[in-house]
Tab-separated table of C-alpha atoms in Angstrom:
chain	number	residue	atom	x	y	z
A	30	UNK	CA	66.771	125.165	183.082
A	31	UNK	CA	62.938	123.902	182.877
A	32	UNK	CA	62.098	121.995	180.437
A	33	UNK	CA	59.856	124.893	178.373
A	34	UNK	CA	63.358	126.569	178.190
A	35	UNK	CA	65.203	123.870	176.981
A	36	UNK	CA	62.209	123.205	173.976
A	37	UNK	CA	62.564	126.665	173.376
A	38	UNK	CA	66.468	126.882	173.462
A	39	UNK	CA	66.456	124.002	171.083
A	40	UNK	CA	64.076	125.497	168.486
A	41	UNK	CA	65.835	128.606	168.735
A	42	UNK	CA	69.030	126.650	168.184
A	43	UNK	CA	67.432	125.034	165.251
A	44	UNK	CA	66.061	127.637	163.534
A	45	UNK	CA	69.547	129.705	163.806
A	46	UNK	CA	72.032	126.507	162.316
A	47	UNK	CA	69.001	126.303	159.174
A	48	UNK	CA	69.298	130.024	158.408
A	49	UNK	CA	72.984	129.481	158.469
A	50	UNK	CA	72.899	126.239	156.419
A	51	UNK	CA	70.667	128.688	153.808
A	52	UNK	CA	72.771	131.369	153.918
A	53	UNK	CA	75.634	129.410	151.951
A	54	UNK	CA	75.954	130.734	148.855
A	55	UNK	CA	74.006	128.170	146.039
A	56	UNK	CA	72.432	126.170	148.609
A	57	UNK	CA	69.143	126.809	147.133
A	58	UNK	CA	70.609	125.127	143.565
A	59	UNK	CA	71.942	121.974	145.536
A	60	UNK	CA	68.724	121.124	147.164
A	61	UNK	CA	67.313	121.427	143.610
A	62	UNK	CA	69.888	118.837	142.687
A	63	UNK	CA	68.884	116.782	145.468
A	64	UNK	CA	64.702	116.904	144.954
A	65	UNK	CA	65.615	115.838	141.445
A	66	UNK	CA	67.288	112.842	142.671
A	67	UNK	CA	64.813	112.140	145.356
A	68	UNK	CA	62.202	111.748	142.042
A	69	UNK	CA	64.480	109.604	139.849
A	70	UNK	CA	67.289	107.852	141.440
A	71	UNK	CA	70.764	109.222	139.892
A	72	UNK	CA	71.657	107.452	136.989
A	73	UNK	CA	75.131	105.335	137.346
A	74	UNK	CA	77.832	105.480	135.039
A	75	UNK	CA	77.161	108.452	132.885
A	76	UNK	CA	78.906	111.854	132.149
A	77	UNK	CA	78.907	114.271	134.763
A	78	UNK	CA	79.350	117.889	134.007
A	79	UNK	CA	79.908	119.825	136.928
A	80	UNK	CA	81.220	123.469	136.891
A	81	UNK	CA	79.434	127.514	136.915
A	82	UNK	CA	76.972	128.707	134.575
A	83	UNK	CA	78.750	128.092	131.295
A	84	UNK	CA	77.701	124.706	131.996
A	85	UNK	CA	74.186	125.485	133.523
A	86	UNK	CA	73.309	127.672	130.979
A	87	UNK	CA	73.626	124.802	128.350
A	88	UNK	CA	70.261	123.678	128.716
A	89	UNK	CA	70.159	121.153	125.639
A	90	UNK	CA	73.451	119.668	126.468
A	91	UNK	CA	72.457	116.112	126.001
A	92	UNK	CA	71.158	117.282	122.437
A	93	UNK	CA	74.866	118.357	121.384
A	94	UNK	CA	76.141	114.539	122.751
A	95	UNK	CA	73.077	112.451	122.109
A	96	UNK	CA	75.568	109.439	121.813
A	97	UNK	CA	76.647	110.284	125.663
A	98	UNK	CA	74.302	109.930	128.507
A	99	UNK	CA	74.732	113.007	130.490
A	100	UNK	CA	73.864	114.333	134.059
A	101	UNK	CA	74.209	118.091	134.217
A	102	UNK	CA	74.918	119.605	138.164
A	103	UNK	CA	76.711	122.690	137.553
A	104	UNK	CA	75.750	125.198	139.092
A	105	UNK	CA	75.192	129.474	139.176
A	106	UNK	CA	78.574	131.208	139.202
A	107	UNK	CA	80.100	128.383	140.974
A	108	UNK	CA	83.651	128.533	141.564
A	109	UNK	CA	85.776	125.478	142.336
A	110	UNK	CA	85.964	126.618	146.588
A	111	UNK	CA	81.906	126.134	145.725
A	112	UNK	CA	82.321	122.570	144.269
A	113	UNK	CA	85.095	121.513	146.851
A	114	UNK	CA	82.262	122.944	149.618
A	115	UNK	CA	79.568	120.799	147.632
A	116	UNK	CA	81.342	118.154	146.727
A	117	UNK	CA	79.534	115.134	148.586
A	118	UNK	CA	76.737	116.520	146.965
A	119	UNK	CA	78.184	117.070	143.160
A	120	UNK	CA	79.799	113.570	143.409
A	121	UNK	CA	78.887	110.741	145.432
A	122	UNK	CA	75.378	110.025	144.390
A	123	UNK	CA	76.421	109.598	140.485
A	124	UNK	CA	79.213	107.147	140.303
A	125	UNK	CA	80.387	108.842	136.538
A	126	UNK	CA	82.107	107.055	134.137
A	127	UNK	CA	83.822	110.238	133.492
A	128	UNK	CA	83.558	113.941	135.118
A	129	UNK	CA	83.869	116.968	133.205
A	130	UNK	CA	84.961	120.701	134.811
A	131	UNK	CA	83.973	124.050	133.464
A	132	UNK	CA	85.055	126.057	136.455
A	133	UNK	CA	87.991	128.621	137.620
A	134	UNK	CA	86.624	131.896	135.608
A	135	UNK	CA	84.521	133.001	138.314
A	136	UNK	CA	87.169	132.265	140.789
A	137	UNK	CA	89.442	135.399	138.814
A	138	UNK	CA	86.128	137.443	138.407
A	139	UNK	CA	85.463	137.637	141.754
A	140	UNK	CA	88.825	138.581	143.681
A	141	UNK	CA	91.052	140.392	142.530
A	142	UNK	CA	93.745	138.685	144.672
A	143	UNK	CA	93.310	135.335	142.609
A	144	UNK	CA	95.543	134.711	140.871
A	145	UNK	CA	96.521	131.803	137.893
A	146	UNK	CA	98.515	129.936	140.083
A	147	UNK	CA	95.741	129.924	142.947
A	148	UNK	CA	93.093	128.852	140.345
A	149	UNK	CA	95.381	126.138	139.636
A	150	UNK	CA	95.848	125.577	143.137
A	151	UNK	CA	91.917	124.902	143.729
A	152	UNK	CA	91.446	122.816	140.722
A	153	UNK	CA	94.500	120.450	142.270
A	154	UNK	CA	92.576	119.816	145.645
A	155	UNK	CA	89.312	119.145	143.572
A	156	UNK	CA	90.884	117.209	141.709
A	157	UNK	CA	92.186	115.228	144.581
A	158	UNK	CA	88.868	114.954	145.755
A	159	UNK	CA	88.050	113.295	142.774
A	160	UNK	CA	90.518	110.825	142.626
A	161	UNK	CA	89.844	109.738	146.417
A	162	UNK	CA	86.526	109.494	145.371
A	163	UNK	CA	86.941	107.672	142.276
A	164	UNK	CA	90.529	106.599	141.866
A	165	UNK	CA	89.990	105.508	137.966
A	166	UNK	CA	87.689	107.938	136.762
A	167	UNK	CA	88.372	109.577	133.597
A	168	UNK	CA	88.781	113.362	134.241
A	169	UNK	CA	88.404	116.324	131.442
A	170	UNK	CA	89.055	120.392	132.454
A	171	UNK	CA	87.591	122.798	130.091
A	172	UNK	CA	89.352	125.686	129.835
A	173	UNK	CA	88.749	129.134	130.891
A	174	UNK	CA	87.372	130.784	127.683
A	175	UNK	CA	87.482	134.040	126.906
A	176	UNK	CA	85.046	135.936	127.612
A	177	UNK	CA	84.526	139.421	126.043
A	178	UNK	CA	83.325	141.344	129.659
A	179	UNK	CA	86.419	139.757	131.397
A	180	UNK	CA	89.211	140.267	128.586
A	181	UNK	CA	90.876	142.187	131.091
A	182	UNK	CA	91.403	139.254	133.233
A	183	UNK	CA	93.351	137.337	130.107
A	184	UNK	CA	96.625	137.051	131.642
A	185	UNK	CA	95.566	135.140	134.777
A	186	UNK	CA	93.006	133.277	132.456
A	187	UNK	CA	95.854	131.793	130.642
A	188	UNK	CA	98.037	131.199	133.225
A	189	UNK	CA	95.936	129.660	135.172
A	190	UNK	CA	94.674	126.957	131.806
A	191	UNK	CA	98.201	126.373	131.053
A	192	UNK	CA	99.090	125.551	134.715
A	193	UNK	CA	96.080	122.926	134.954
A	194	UNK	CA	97.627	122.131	131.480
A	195	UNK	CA	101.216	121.214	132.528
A	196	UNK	CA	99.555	119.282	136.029
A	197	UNK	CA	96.884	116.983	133.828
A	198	UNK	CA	99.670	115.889	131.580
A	199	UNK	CA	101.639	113.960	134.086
A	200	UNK	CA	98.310	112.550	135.433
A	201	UNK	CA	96.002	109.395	133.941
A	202	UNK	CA	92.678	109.092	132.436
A	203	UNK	CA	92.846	112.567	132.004
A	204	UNK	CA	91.909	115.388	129.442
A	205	UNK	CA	92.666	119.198	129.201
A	206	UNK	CA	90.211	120.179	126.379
A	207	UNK	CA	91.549	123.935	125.119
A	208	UNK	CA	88.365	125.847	123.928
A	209	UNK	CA	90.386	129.153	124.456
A	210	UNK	CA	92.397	129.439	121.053
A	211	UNK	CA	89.206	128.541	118.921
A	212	UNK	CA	86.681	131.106	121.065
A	213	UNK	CA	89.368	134.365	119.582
A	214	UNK	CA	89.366	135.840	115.698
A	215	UNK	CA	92.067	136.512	113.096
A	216	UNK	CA	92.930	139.549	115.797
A	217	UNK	CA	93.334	137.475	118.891
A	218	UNK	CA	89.965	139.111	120.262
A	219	UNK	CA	87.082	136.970	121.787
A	220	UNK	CA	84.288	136.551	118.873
A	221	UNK	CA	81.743	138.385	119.296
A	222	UNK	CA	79.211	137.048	117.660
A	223	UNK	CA	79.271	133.530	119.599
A	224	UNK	CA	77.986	135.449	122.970
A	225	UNK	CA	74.539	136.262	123.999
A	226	UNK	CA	74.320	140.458	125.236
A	227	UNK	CA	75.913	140.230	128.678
A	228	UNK	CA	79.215	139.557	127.026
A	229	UNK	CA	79.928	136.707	129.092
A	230	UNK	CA	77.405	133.434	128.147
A	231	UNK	CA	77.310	131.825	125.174
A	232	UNK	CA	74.789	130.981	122.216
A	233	UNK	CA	74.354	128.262	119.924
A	234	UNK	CA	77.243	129.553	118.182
A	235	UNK	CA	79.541	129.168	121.193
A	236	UNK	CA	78.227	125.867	122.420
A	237	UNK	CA	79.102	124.652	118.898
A	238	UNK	CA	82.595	125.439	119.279
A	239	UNK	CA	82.496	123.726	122.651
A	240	UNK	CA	81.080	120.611	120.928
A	241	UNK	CA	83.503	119.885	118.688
A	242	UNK	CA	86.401	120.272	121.032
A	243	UNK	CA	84.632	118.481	123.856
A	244	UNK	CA	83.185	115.510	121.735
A	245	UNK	CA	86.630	113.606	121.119
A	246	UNK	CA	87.635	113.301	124.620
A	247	UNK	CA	84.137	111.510	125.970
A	248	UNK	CA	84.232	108.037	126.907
A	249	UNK	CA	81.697	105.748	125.600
């Protein structure tokens, strides 16, 4: 092989493993992530939300915890494969006093073969992760909510929360923070009125309820 063949080989060879690299699904979001960080180095020892789009979507989150310092890097509709994929990316530039997870809903959504006990599963191996990463960290789960265009999916929504449940009892410096029960009305439906039109985000309303059971559980 000449060497014009090999140059060519090699930027042929490139050019393939970027597309690749570009074709994984919310790579796009974590090189946002990482020009961000490239501007203004990563703030130590704050919050870290990480998670899917119930978390994204909550543009003004520092607003509802102005007493926490918080860095946002959830992402699209993430699910936790997508932060166990990401997770050098998600967690080792922030060194978090404490890491909170919005994440699993998507997981159900998506395949129909998930089940509960897989979700559960996925969130035990991220959580691992964690714990490798930061052995001390305080840790807080969200759980699934209930979201009006997946009520359907209930079942393996709340088997899946009460598995991840049972697990972060029996482990420390850790949190399971049930927004569920407070998300339904006096008929055990999702409210309405608390999402915006596609049935599945929240508004103010929603975020509100998140607030007040997510507040008591941050560390200062």
């Amino acid at each position: 092989m000449n060497f014009k063949i090999k140059i060519l080989f090699l930027l042929f060879l490139f050019s393939f493993v970027g597309c690749k690299l570009k074709e994984k699904p919310y790579w796009d979001d974590i090189q946002k992530f990482k020009a961000i960080d490239r501007q203004n180095s990563p703030k130590q020892q704050e919050i870290l939300f990480i998670g899917s789009s119930s978390f994204t979507y909550w543009k003004d989150v520092q607003e509802y915890f102005s007493n926490h310092p918080i860095t946002n890097r959830a992402f699209g509709g993430s699910t936790l494969l997508n932060l166990i994929q990401y997770k050098n990316d998600i967690l080792n530039p922030y060194h978090p006093k404490q890491i909170v997870i919005y994440c699993g809903e998507n997981d159900i959504a998506n395949d129909n073969k998930v089940t509960g006990e897989i979700v559960y599963k996925r969130f035990r191996k991220l959580f691992k992760i964690i714990r490798q990463k930061y052995p001390d960290v305080f840790v807080a789960y969200v759980s699934m909510k209930p979201s009006p265009s997946r009520w359907h999916l209930r079942e393996k929504m709340i088997d899946g929360n009460n598995r991840i449940e049972s697990f972060l009892k029996n482990e420390k410096n850790t949190f399971f923070i049930n927004v569920w029960n407070k998300m339904l009305n006096e008929n055990g439906k999702p409210k309405g009125e608390i999402f915006i039109k596609d049935s599945l985000h929240m508004n103010s309303k929603g975020y509100e309820i998140w607030k007040k059971e997510i507040a008591p559980s941050l560390k200062f």
